Amino acid sequence: MKQIKEHFINGGFVQSIGTEVQNLYNPSTAEIIGTVQLGHKNDVDAAVSAAKRAFVSFSKTSLKERAEILDRLYRSVIEREKELNELAVLEYGSPLTATMGRTRAAAVSFLTAKEAMYEVQFKKEYENAIVLQEPLGVIGAITPWNANYVHICGKIAPAIAAGCTIVIKPSEFSALQTQLLSECFLSADIPAGIINVVNGTGAVAGGALVNHPDISMVSFTGSTSTGKIIRKQSTDLMKRVNLELGGKSPNILLDDCDLSKAIPLALQIAFSNSGQACHAGSRLIVPESRIDEIKILLIQEVNKLKIGSLYDADSVVGPMVNDIQFNRVQSYIKSGIDEGAELLVGGLGYPDGLGGWYVKPTVFVNVDSNMKIAKEEIFGPVLSVIAYETEDEAVAIANDTIYGLSGYISSASLERARKLALQMVSGRVIINRAVNIEPKSPFGGFKESGIGRTGWIYGIEAHLEPKVIAF
Ligand code: ADP
């Protein structure tokens, strides 16, 4: 059983000052597989000091020097890709195929930031002024457990490209994965203090980071409720915030779509990462005229999903990350039943023969937009199907949410879908696919899904502050 007692600070592993210990679990079995020593405010202070010292010279590095660091980080993650994948299966309960894609994406984020960096206009010269884009300072990054490597690397890459140093407080539920990733950062052999990682809880280590006077921006990915706390706490010192928060994303099936493709795609959009994804298309908005065919296909396709064999290539849904998440999903399924939605497939309890924190992939039909399962982010494999009569009504249902992170459309006509996409209030709308395959586009949300954007030059620019020298 692995015991993690150290943080990654100033280029090496240092003993935690905080002494409190938390268990780490295998979500497939609910067995304890390790422990992590949780960071104290003083651990955060040490990490921020190291990052502040490193910022002095790092902020003045050339793009070429930063490119070299990003290359080294990419190689060091790729070198241990296999181990990283295995640990995500063990500690997070991710199906192997899914984590393989995510680990690769995490490594590639360093290369994408490197390429994007050369597209950013760090300096513009005018007749009577120069406009510079200067690195903000030390970034405090707080990340969730649902794609640990992606989120950590995705925060480091734009910070480095911008010339910022960073302290990361990753999720306390992913400490084994974080430890291995930090070993990659160590072996990348980059100057000390640029990347620092402190384990700990949100309230203690996360709070210390958010409230630290030497943190210039808090870059957070997680729930909207925690994002609101962070934004409030960042106000007094006028800290910048970059918040990538929750969603309740609509997936509109237009009446011309090929259901034999659109329904499996809808399940992929709703259930990938076991539904533990901010961009999950958890509201399926369907034409009333085709509801009977849709119900039959949904039952068929959900019953085909492979659950409980995480190492099978076609395994899709794993367990929930922990007991909190398991109970949360159960309570939402119960609320759907209590509020009168029709349980089409799935339901309460464990799938046959499984324990741990597995839940049944569940689909409700006859869902009303006022029900909790239509309004709140569940973060599990629970899909709410809402029927519409007209296209205008479909758009109104899609936009009837406090969130605006992602939207999806299936249609036989790209032109029709693109017109509809213009009416959706959402950071992105994806047509006839589950994922956005364009690396040169931003990610982030409207409304309560967040503030600011990540990805490509947008993520780098979020780490820069304009400054004018006029003459
Ligand atoms: P979840 O409850 O699903 O873990 P959160 O949004 O609460 O989602 O967690 C995402 C990240 O935010 C984690 O690293 C967590 O430790 C951290 N966090 C939670 N609460 C706070 C807080 N009050 N201040 C700073 N970070 C927090």
Short mmCIF file of C-alpha atoms and ligand atoms in Angstrom, two decimals:
data_model
loop_
_atom_site.label_atom_id
_atom_site.label_comp_id
_atom_site.label_asym_id
_atom_site.label_seq_id
_atom_site.Cartn_x
_atom_site.Cartn_y
_atom_site.Cartn_z
CA MET A 1 0.00 0.00 0.00
CA LYS A 2 1.49 3.30 -1.10
CA GLN A 3 1.78 6.09 1.46
CA ILE A 4 2.23 9.56 0.03
CA LYS A 5 3.85 11.88 2.52
CA GLU A 6 5.49 14.46 0.32
CA HIS A 7 4.67 17.42 -1.88
CA PHE A 8 6.56 18.46 -5.00
CA ILE A 9 8.05 21.85 -4.13
CA ASN A 10 10.95 23.79 -5.61
CA GLY A 11 12.06 20.98 -7.91
CA GLY A 12 12.00 18.09 -5.43
CA PHE A 13 9.84 16.03 -3.08
CA VAL A 14 9.57 17.47 0.44
CA GLN A 15 7.99 16.04 3.57
CA SER A 16 4.49 17.37 4.29
CA ILE A 17 4.17 19.72 7.26
CA GLY A 18 0.49 18.84 7.51
CA THR A 19 0.10 15.57 9.40
CA GLU A 20 -3.52 14.61 8.73
CA VAL A 21 -3.83 11.47 6.62
CA GLN A 22 -6.60 10.49 4.18
CA ASN A 23 -7.26 7.05 2.73
CA LEU A 24 -7.18 6.41 -1.00
CA TYR A 25 -9.51 3.82 -2.53
CA ASN A 26 -10.04 1.55 -5.49
CA PRO A 27 -13.56 2.58 -6.58
CA SER A 28 -14.19 -0.77 -8.26
CA THR A 29 -14.01 -2.57 -4.91
CA ALA A 30 -14.09 0.22 -2.28
CA GLU A 31 -10.83 -1.21 -0.86
CA ILE A 32 -8.16 1.05 0.61
CA ILE A 33 -5.11 1.16 -1.68
CA GLY A 34 -3.05 3.96 -0.16
CA THR A 35 -2.92 7.05 1.98
CA VAL A 36 -2.02 10.68 1.44
CA GLN A 37 -0.71 13.14 3.99
CA LEU A 38 -2.71 16.33 3.59
CA GLY A 39 -0.97 19.66 3.19
CA HIS A 40 -1.10 22.42 5.79
CA LYS A 41 -1.15 26.18 5.07
CA ASN A 42 2.63 26.20 5.64
CA ASP A 43 3.13 23.65 2.84
CA VAL A 44 1.22 25.99 0.53
CA ASP A 45 3.31 28.95 1.74
CA ALA A 46 6.53 27.06 0.94
CA ALA A 47 5.27 26.19 -2.54
CA VAL A 48 4.13 29.75 -3.28
CA SER A 49 7.49 31.14 -2.08
CA ALA A 50 9.33 28.77 -4.42
CA ALA A 51 7.08 29.75 -7.33
CA LYS A 52 7.51 33.45 -6.53
CA ARG A 53 11.30 33.15 -6.52
CA ALA A 54 11.27 31.18 -9.76
CA PHE A 55 8.98 33.75 -11.42
CA VAL A 56 11.67 36.43 -11.27
CA SER A 57 13.83 34.77 -13.91
CA PHE A 58 11.25 32.51 -15.56
CA SER A 59 9.02 35.42 -16.54
CA LYS A 60 11.91 36.80 -18.59
CA THR A 61 12.71 33.62 -20.52
CA SER A 62 12.50 33.51 -24.29
CA LEU A 63 9.82 31.55 -26.12
CA LYS A 64 12.55 29.15 -27.22
CA GLU A 65 13.48 28.38 -23.60
CA ARG A 66 9.83 27.83 -22.68
CA ALA A 67 9.36 25.63 -25.75
CA GLU A 68 12.21 23.44 -24.58
CA ILE A 69 10.62 23.05 -21.14
CA LEU A 70 7.26 22.18 -22.70
CA ASP A 71 8.95 19.58 -24.91
CA ARG A 72 10.68 18.01 -21.92
CA LEU A 73 7.42 17.85 -19.98
CA TYR A 74 5.71 16.17 -22.94
CA ARG A 75 8.43 13.54 -23.20
CA SER A 76 8.54 12.82 -19.48
CA VAL A 77 4.77 12.21 -19.35
CA ILE A 78 4.81 10.04 -22.49
CA GLU A 79 7.66 7.98 -21.05
CA ARG A 80 5.46 6.82 -18.17
CA GLU A 81 2.19 6.75 -20.08
CA LYS A 82 1.51 3.08 -19.42
CA GLU A 83 1.96 3.40 -15.65
CA LEU A 84 -0.14 6.56 -15.59
CA ASN A 85 -2.94 4.71 -17.37
CA GLU A 86 -2.82 1.76 -15.02
CA LEU A 87 -3.02 4.01 -12.01
CA ALA A 88 -6.05 5.86 -13.39
CA VAL A 89 -7.82 2.52 -13.79
CA LEU A 90 -6.91 1.56 -10.21
CA GLU A 91 -7.48 4.82 -8.34
CA TYR A 92 -10.14 6.49 -10.47
CA GLY A 93 -11.97 3.47 -11.92
CA SER A 94 -11.58 4.67 -15.47
CA PRO A 95 -12.01 2.18 -18.30
CA LEU A 96 -8.51 1.69 -19.76
CA THR A 97 -9.36 2.86 -23.28
CA ALA A 98 -10.75 6.11 -21.94
CA THR A 99 -7.78 6.87 -19.76
CA MET A 100 -5.40 6.08 -22.62
CA GLY A 101 -6.98 8.89 -24.61
CA ARG A 102 -6.93 11.25 -21.67
CA THR A 103 -3.30 10.61 -20.68
CA ARG A 104 -2.21 11.18 -24.26
CA ALA A 105 -4.27 14.39 -24.35
CA ALA A 106 -2.62 15.52 -21.10
CA ALA A 107 0.86 15.06 -22.61
CA VAL A 108 -0.14 16.68 -25.90
CA SER A 109 -1.38 19.78 -24.06
CA PHE A 110 2.29 20.75 -23.61
CA LEU A 111 2.86 20.58 -27.37
CA THR A 112 -0.35 22.45 -28.14
CA ALA A 113 0.64 25.25 -25.75
CA LYS A 114 4.07 25.35 -27.37
CA GLU A 115 2.53 25.80 -30.82
CA ALA A 116 -0.06 28.31 -29.61
CA MET A 117 2.59 30.37 -27.79
CA TYR A 118 4.04 31.44 -31.14
CA GLU A 119 0.62 32.74 -32.22
CA VAL A 120 0.21 34.99 -29.19
CA GLN A 121 1.10 38.63 -29.76
CA PHE A 122 3.27 39.29 -26.74
CA LYS A 123 4.32 42.66 -28.13
CA LYS A 124 2.64 45.15 -30.47
CA GLU A 125 4.46 48.27 -31.59
CA TYR A 126 2.65 51.49 -32.55
CA GLU A 127 3.91 54.95 -33.42
CA ASN A 128 3.65 56.25 -29.87
CA ALA A 129 3.39 53.14 -27.73
CA ILE A 130 4.37 49.55 -27.24
CA VAL A 131 1.71 47.20 -25.90
CA LEU A 132 3.17 44.27 -24.01
CA GLN A 133 1.42 41.18 -22.74
CA GLU A 134 3.22 40.36 -19.51
CA PRO A 135 2.98 37.16 -17.48
CA LEU A 136 0.58 37.63 -14.57
CA GLY A 137 2.68 36.10 -11.81
CA VAL A 138 2.26 32.97 -9.72
CA ILE A 139 -0.81 30.95 -10.69
CA GLY A 140 -2.74 28.96 -8.07
CA ALA A 141 -4.38 26.02 -9.80
CA ILE A 142 -7.02 23.80 -8.22
CA THR A 143 -8.08 20.68 -10.08
CA PRO A 144 -10.73 17.93 -9.75
CA TRP A 145 -10.48 14.13 -9.80
CA ASN A 146 -12.38 13.34 -12.99
CA ALA A 147 -9.43 13.66 -15.38
CA ASN A 148 -6.52 14.27 -13.06
CA TYR A 149 -3.67 14.27 -15.60
CA VAL A 150 -5.61 16.32 -18.16
CA HIS A 151 -6.47 19.01 -15.66
CA ILE A 152 -3.02 19.27 -14.07
CA CYS A 153 -1.13 19.31 -17.39
CA GLY A 154 -3.81 21.54 -18.88
CA LYS A 155 -3.14 24.13 -16.17
CA ILE A 156 0.65 23.90 -16.32
CA ALA A 157 1.01 24.12 -20.11
CA PRO A 158 -0.53 27.60 -20.72
CA ALA A 159 1.05 28.97 -17.53
CA ILE A 160 4.51 27.99 -18.75
CA ALA A 161 3.83 29.25 -22.28
CA ALA A 162 2.84 32.60 -20.76
CA GLY A 163 5.93 32.77 -18.53
CA CYS A 164 4.08 32.18 -15.26
CA THR A 165 5.04 29.80 -12.47
CA ILE A 166 2.42 27.64 -10.81
CA VAL A 167 1.32 25.94 -7.59
CA ILE A 168 -1.22 23.16 -8.06
CA LYS A 169 -3.59 21.82 -5.43
CA PRO A 170 -4.95 18.69 -7.10
CA SER A 171 -7.91 16.68 -5.89
CA GLU A 172 -7.29 14.85 -2.65
CA PHE A 173 -9.00 11.81 -4.23
CA SER A 174 -6.33 11.40 -6.93
CA ALA A 175 -3.13 11.46 -4.89
CA LEU A 176 -1.57 8.28 -6.33
CA GLN A 177 -2.02 9.58 -9.87
CA THR A 178 -0.71 13.01 -8.87
CA GLN A 179 2.38 11.48 -7.25
CA LEU A 180 3.29 9.62 -10.43
CA LEU A 181 2.69 12.71 -12.55
CA SER A 182 4.90 14.75 -10.18
CA GLU A 183 7.63 12.14 -10.70
CA CYS A 184 7.35 12.92 -14.41
CA PHE A 185 7.79 16.62 -13.63
CA LEU A 186 10.87 15.76 -11.57
CA SER A 187 12.40 13.71 -14.36
CA ALA A 188 11.71 16.49 -16.89
CA ASP A 189 14.51 18.29 -15.07
CA ILE A 190 13.17 21.81 -15.50
CA PRO A 191 14.33 24.77 -13.38
CA ALA A 192 13.19 24.52 -9.73
CA GLY A 193 10.03 26.26 -8.61
CA ILE A 194 8.27 26.61 -11.96
CA ILE A 195 5.90 23.74 -11.11
CA ASN A 196 4.89 22.98 -7.51
CA VAL A 197 2.28 20.51 -6.32
CA VAL A 198 0.73 20.47 -2.83
CA ASN A 199 -1.65 17.68 -1.79
CA GLY A 200 -4.50 18.53 0.53
CA THR A 201 -8.16 19.21 1.01
CA GLY A 202 -10.06 21.98 -0.71
CA ALA A 203 -10.85 23.82 2.49
CA VAL A 204 -7.31 23.79 3.95
CA ALA A 205 -4.73 23.66 1.14
CA GLY A 206 -7.13 24.98 -1.51
CA GLY A 207 -8.27 27.81 0.75
CA ALA A 208 -4.67 28.71 1.64
CA LEU A 209 -3.80 28.93 -2.05
CA VAL A 210 -6.83 31.04 -2.97
CA ASN A 211 -6.23 33.46 -0.11
CA HIS A 212 -2.46 33.72 -0.55
CA PRO A 213 -1.43 37.33 -1.34
CA ASP A 214 1.29 36.19 -3.76
CA ILE A 215 -1.12 34.30 -6.04
CA SER A 216 -2.07 36.48 -9.01
CA MET A 217 -4.71 34.26 -10.55
CA VAL A 218 -6.69 31.27 -9.39
CA SER A 219 -7.22 28.80 -12.19
CA PHE A 220 -9.91 26.39 -11.09
CA THR A 221 -11.74 23.45 -12.60
CA GLY A 222 -14.50 21.91 -10.53
CA SER A 223 -18.05 22.39 -9.35
CA THR A 224 -19.95 25.65 -9.74
CA SER A 225 -20.59 25.79 -5.98
CA THR A 226 -16.85 25.65 -5.19
CA GLY A 227 -16.14 28.07 -8.05
CA LYS A 228 -18.44 30.61 -6.41
CA ILE A 229 -16.61 30.29 -3.07
CA ILE A 230 -13.28 30.78 -4.86
CA ARG A 231 -14.50 33.80 -6.77
CA LYS A 232 -15.80 35.45 -3.59
CA GLN A 233 -12.52 34.74 -1.76
CA SER A 234 -10.52 36.18 -4.66
CA THR A 235 -12.36 39.50 -4.61
CA ASP A 236 -10.59 41.37 -1.80
CA LEU A 237 -7.14 41.08 -3.35
CA MET A 238 -8.62 41.58 -6.83
CA LYS A 239 -7.17 38.29 -7.99
CA ARG A 240 -7.86 37.16 -11.50
CA VAL A 241 -9.92 34.01 -11.78
CA ASN A 242 -10.23 31.49 -14.57
CA LEU A 243 -13.11 29.19 -13.70
CA GLU A 244 -14.14 26.11 -15.63
CA LEU A 245 -17.23 24.89 -13.80
CA GLY A 246 -20.26 22.65 -14.12
CA GLY A 247 -22.76 21.97 -16.85
CA LYS A 248 -26.10 20.42 -17.70
CA SER A 249 -25.47 20.25 -21.38
CA PRO A 250 -28.29 19.77 -23.88
CA ASN A 251 -28.07 17.35 -26.78
CA ILE A 252 -30.75 18.15 -29.39
CA LEU A 253 -31.76 15.43 -31.82
CA LEU A 254 -33.39 17.02 -34.85
CA ASP A 255 -36.25 15.09 -36.44
CA ASP A 256 -34.18 14.33 -39.58
CA CYS A 257 -31.34 12.59 -37.74
CA ASP A 258 -30.35 8.98 -38.23
CA LEU A 259 -31.33 7.53 -34.87
CA SER A 260 -29.20 4.41 -35.33
CA LYS A 261 -26.21 6.74 -35.09
CA ALA A 262 -27.62 9.53 -32.92
CA ILE A 263 -28.68 7.33 -29.99
CA PRO A 264 -25.32 5.52 -29.47
CA LEU A 265 -23.67 8.93 -29.89
CA ALA A 266 -26.03 10.45 -27.30
CA LEU A 267 -25.02 7.75 -24.80
CA GLN A 268 -21.36 8.36 -25.52
CA ILE A 269 -21.93 12.11 -24.97
CA ALA A 270 -23.80 11.49 -21.72
CA PHE A 271 -21.87 8.55 -20.26
CA SER A 272 -18.25 8.97 -21.31
CA ASN A 273 -15.94 9.30 -18.30
CA SER A 274 -18.74 7.41 -16.51
CA GLY A 275 -20.85 10.57 -16.73
CA GLN A 276 -18.33 12.28 -14.45
CA ALA A 277 -17.67 15.04 -16.95
CA CYS A 278 -18.53 18.74 -16.86
CA HIS A 279 -19.39 18.66 -20.57
CA ALA A 280 -21.60 15.54 -20.37
CA GLY A 281 -24.69 15.90 -22.56
CA SER A 282 -26.99 14.92 -19.73
CA ARG A 283 -30.22 16.32 -21.21
CA LEU A 284 -31.35 14.60 -24.40
CA ILE A 285 -33.88 16.81 -26.18
CA VAL A 286 -35.84 14.73 -28.69
CA PRO A 287 -38.69 15.16 -31.19
CA GLU A 288 -41.98 13.97 -29.70
CA SER A 289 -42.85 12.55 -33.15
CA ARG A 290 -40.08 9.93 -32.85
CA ILE A 291 -40.24 9.17 -29.12
CA ASP A 292 -41.31 5.52 -29.53
CA GLU A 293 -38.33 4.62 -31.75
CA ILE A 294 -36.03 6.58 -29.45
CA LYS A 295 -37.18 4.69 -26.35
CA ILE A 296 -36.62 1.30 -28.00
CA LEU A 297 -33.13 2.27 -29.16
CA LEU A 298 -32.16 3.74 -25.80
CA ILE A 299 -33.04 0.50 -24.01
CA GLN A 300 -31.16 -1.56 -26.60
CA GLU A 301 -28.04 0.60 -26.54
CA VAL A 302 -27.83 0.97 -22.75
CA ASN A 303 -28.14 -2.78 -22.38
CA LYS A 304 -25.18 -3.19 -24.75
CA LEU A 305 -22.87 -1.05 -22.59
CA LYS A 306 -20.01 -2.98 -21.03
CA ILE A 307 -19.76 -2.34 -17.33
CA GLY A 308 -17.35 -3.82 -14.82
CA SER A 309 -14.48 -4.92 -17.03
CA LEU A 310 -12.29 -1.85 -17.11
CA TYR A 311 -9.50 -3.51 -19.07
CA ASP A 312 -11.75 -4.54 -21.99
CA ALA A 313 -11.22 -2.34 -25.03
CA ASP A 314 -14.94 -1.63 -25.37
CA SER A 315 -15.62 -0.97 -21.69
CA VAL A 316 -17.38 2.38 -21.35
CA VAL A 317 -18.70 3.04 -17.86
CA GLY A 318 -16.68 2.54 -14.67
CA PRO A 319 -17.59 3.06 -11.03
CA MET A 320 -18.13 6.43 -9.40
CA VAL A 321 -14.95 7.84 -7.87
CA ASN A 322 -15.97 7.57 -4.21
CA ASP A 323 -18.84 6.95 -1.82
CA ILE A 324 -19.88 10.62 -1.86
CA GLN A 325 -20.33 10.46 -5.61
CA PHE A 326 -22.06 7.06 -5.45
CA ASN A 327 -24.58 8.37 -2.92
CA ARG A 328 -25.08 11.57 -4.89
CA VAL A 329 -25.98 9.64 -8.04
CA GLN A 330 -28.32 7.33 -6.10
CA SER A 331 -30.10 10.31 -4.58
CA TYR A 332 -30.65 11.86 -8.02
CA ILE A 333 -32.03 8.59 -9.40
CA LYS A 334 -34.39 8.47 -6.41
CA SER A 335 -35.45 12.07 -7.00
CA GLY A 336 -36.22 11.31 -10.67
CA ILE A 337 -38.47 8.45 -9.59
CA ASP A 338 -40.10 10.53 -6.82
CA GLU A 339 -40.74 13.48 -9.13
CA GLY A 340 -42.59 11.25 -11.59
CA ALA A 341 -40.15 10.82 -14.48
CA GLU A 342 -40.46 7.46 -16.29
CA LEU A 343 -37.51 5.20 -15.49
CA LEU A 344 -36.71 3.66 -18.87
CA VAL A 345 -33.61 1.68 -17.98
CA GLY A 346 -31.23 1.41 -14.99
CA GLY A 347 -32.36 2.61 -11.56
CA LEU A 348 -31.22 2.40 -7.97
CA GLY A 349 -28.56 0.02 -6.63
CA TYR A 350 -25.62 -1.84 -8.13
CA PRO A 351 -25.44 -3.36 -11.61
CA ASP A 352 -25.67 -7.18 -11.48
CA GLY A 353 -22.65 -8.81 -9.85
CA LEU A 354 -20.85 -5.56 -9.11
CA GLY A 355 -20.10 -3.67 -5.91
CA GLY A 356 -17.64 -0.92 -5.09
CA TRP A 357 -19.08 2.35 -6.28
CA TYR A 358 -20.61 1.12 -9.51
CA VAL A 359 -24.02 2.53 -10.42
CA LYS A 360 -26.45 1.49 -13.12
CA PRO A 361 -26.36 3.62 -16.28
CA THR A 362 -29.82 5.13 -16.10
CA VAL A 363 -32.18 6.82 -18.54
CA PHE A 364 -35.33 8.71 -17.60
CA VAL A 365 -37.93 9.72 -20.19
CA ASN A 366 -40.96 12.01 -19.80
CA VAL A 367 -38.71 14.39 -17.95
CA ASP A 368 -39.96 17.90 -17.27
CA SER A 369 -37.49 20.82 -17.27
CA ASN A 370 -38.48 21.68 -13.70
CA MET A 371 -37.39 18.33 -12.27
CA LYS A 372 -34.12 18.18 -10.34
CA ILE A 373 -32.72 15.59 -12.77
CA ALA A 374 -33.23 18.12 -15.59
CA LYS A 375 -31.81 21.10 -13.73
CA GLU A 376 -28.89 19.96 -11.59
CA GLU A 377 -25.53 18.52 -12.55
CA ILE A 378 -25.53 14.87 -11.45
CA PHE A 379 -21.98 13.93 -12.52
CA GLY A 380 -22.82 10.32 -13.15
CA PRO A 381 -24.34 8.15 -15.91
CA VAL A 382 -27.90 9.45 -15.67
CA LEU A 383 -29.59 10.78 -18.79
CA SER A 384 -32.78 12.85 -18.78
CA VAL A 385 -34.84 12.73 -21.98
CA ILE A 386 -37.10 15.73 -22.64
CA ALA A 387 -39.46 15.81 -25.65
CA TYR A 388 -40.22 18.84 -27.87
CA GLU A 389 -42.84 19.60 -30.52
CA THR A 390 -41.15 22.42 -32.49
CA GLU A 391 -37.54 23.43 -33.12
CA ASP A 392 -38.10 26.71 -31.25
CA GLU A 393 -39.25 24.72 -28.27
CA ALA A 394 -36.12 22.54 -28.49
CA VAL A 395 -33.92 25.65 -28.32
CA ALA A 396 -35.93 27.07 -25.42
CA ILE A 397 -35.52 23.80 -23.48
CA ALA A 398 -31.79 23.67 -24.30
CA ASN A 399 -31.25 27.21 -23.01
CA ASP A 400 -33.47 26.79 -19.94
CA THR A 401 -30.54 26.18 -17.59
CA ILE A 402 -28.19 28.12 -15.32
CA TYR A 403 -25.29 26.51 -17.21
CA GLY A 404 -23.81 27.05 -20.66
CA LEU A 405 -20.75 24.87 -21.13
CA SER A 406 -21.47 22.53 -24.03
CA GLY A 407 -24.27 21.77 -26.43
CA TYR A 408 -24.70 18.98 -28.97
CA ILE A 409 -26.86 18.54 -32.06
CA SER A 410 -27.52 15.53 -34.28
CA SER A 411 -29.01 16.20 -37.70
CA ALA A 412 -28.81 14.94 -41.29
CA SER A 413 -28.36 18.56 -42.36
CA LEU A 414 -25.20 20.34 -41.27
CA GLU A 415 -26.69 23.63 -42.44
CA ARG A 416 -29.79 23.19 -40.30
CA ALA A 417 -27.69 22.18 -37.29
CA ARG A 418 -25.36 25.16 -37.69
CA LYS A 419 -28.33 27.55 -37.75
CA LEU A 420 -29.65 25.98 -34.59
CA ALA A 421 -26.21 26.15 -32.93
CA LEU A 422 -26.24 29.94 -33.29
CA GLN A 423 -29.25 30.06 -30.99
CA MET A 424 -27.74 27.97 -28.21
CA VAL A 425 -26.26 29.84 -25.24
CA SER A 426 -23.16 27.75 -24.76
CA GLY A 427 -19.36 27.95 -24.87
CA ARG A 428 -19.38 25.40 -27.65
CA VAL A 429 -21.84 23.41 -29.74
CA ILE A 430 -20.70 20.13 -31.27
CA ILE A 431 -22.54 18.75 -34.29
CA ASN A 432 -22.80 15.01 -35.05
CA ARG A 433 -19.82 14.18 -32.82
CA ALA A 434 -19.07 13.59 -29.16
CA VAL A 435 -15.91 15.68 -28.95
CA ASN A 436 -14.50 18.83 -30.44
CA ILE A 437 -11.51 17.75 -32.53
CA GLU A 438 -10.26 21.27 -33.32
CA PRO A 439 -7.22 21.97 -31.06
CA LYS A 440 -7.19 25.66 -32.02
CA SER A 441 -10.45 26.42 -30.23
CA PRO A 442 -11.23 27.56 -26.69
CA PHE A 443 -13.06 25.73 -23.93
CA GLY A 444 -15.19 27.33 -21.24
CA GLY A 445 -18.69 28.32 -20.39
CA PHE A 446 -21.39 30.94 -20.48
CA LYS A 447 -23.46 31.77 -17.39
CA GLU A 448 -22.70 29.70 -14.26
CA SER A 449 -20.43 27.35 -16.21
CA GLY A 450 -17.55 29.68 -15.56
CA ILE A 451 -15.43 32.68 -16.37
CA GLY A 452 -12.68 32.78 -18.98
CA ARG A 453 -11.43 30.19 -21.41
CA THR A 454 -8.80 27.48 -21.58
CA GLY A 455 -7.18 26.03 -24.70
CA TRP A 456 -5.07 27.28 -27.60
CA ILE A 457 -4.09 31.00 -27.39
CA TYR A 458 -7.16 31.76 -25.26
CA GLY A 459 -5.75 29.82 -22.32
CA ILE A 460 -2.35 31.46 -22.63
CA GLU A 461 -3.83 34.95 -22.90
CA ALA A 462 -5.72 34.33 -19.67
CA HIS A 463 -2.28 34.23 -17.97
CA LEU A 464 -1.16 37.58 -19.41
CA GLU A 465 -1.76 41.20 -18.42
CA PRO A 466 -1.52 44.00 -21.00
CA LYS A 467 0.91 46.83 -20.26
CA VAL A 468 1.54 49.97 -22.29
CA ILE A 469 4.75 51.92 -22.62
CA ALA A 470 3.81 55.18 -24.29
CA PHE A 471 6.16 57.85 -25.61
P1 ADP B 1 -15.91 17.63 -5.94
O1 ADP B 1 -16.80 17.90 -4.75
O2 ADP B 1 -16.61 16.86 -6.96
O3 ADP B 1 -14.55 17.11 -5.56
P2 ADP B 1 -15.09 20.35 -6.08
O4 ADP B 1 -15.41 21.43 -7.02
O5 ADP B 1 -15.50 20.56 -4.67
O6 ADP B 1 -15.70 19.04 -6.67
O7 ADP B 1 -13.53 20.01 -6.10
C1 ADP B 1 -12.64 20.38 -7.12
C2 ADP B 1 -11.35 20.83 -6.46
O8 ADP B 1 -11.62 21.96 -5.63
C3 ADP B 1 -10.69 19.80 -5.55
O9 ADP B 1 -9.28 19.90 -5.69
C4 ADP B 1 -11.11 20.26 -4.17
O10 ADP B 1 -10.22 19.87 -3.15
C5 ADP B 1 -11.08 21.76 -4.35
N1 ADP B 1 -11.89 22.52 -3.39
C6 ADP B 1 -13.04 22.14 -2.77
N2 ADP B 1 -13.49 23.11 -1.95
C7 ADP B 1 -12.61 24.15 -2.03
C8 ADP B 1 -12.52 25.44 -1.42
N3 ADP B 1 -13.42 25.87 -0.55
N4 ADP B 1 -11.47 26.22 -1.75
C9 ADP B 1 -10.55 25.82 -2.63
N5 ADP B 1 -10.58 24.61 -3.24
C10 ADP B 1 -11.59 23.78 -2.95
#
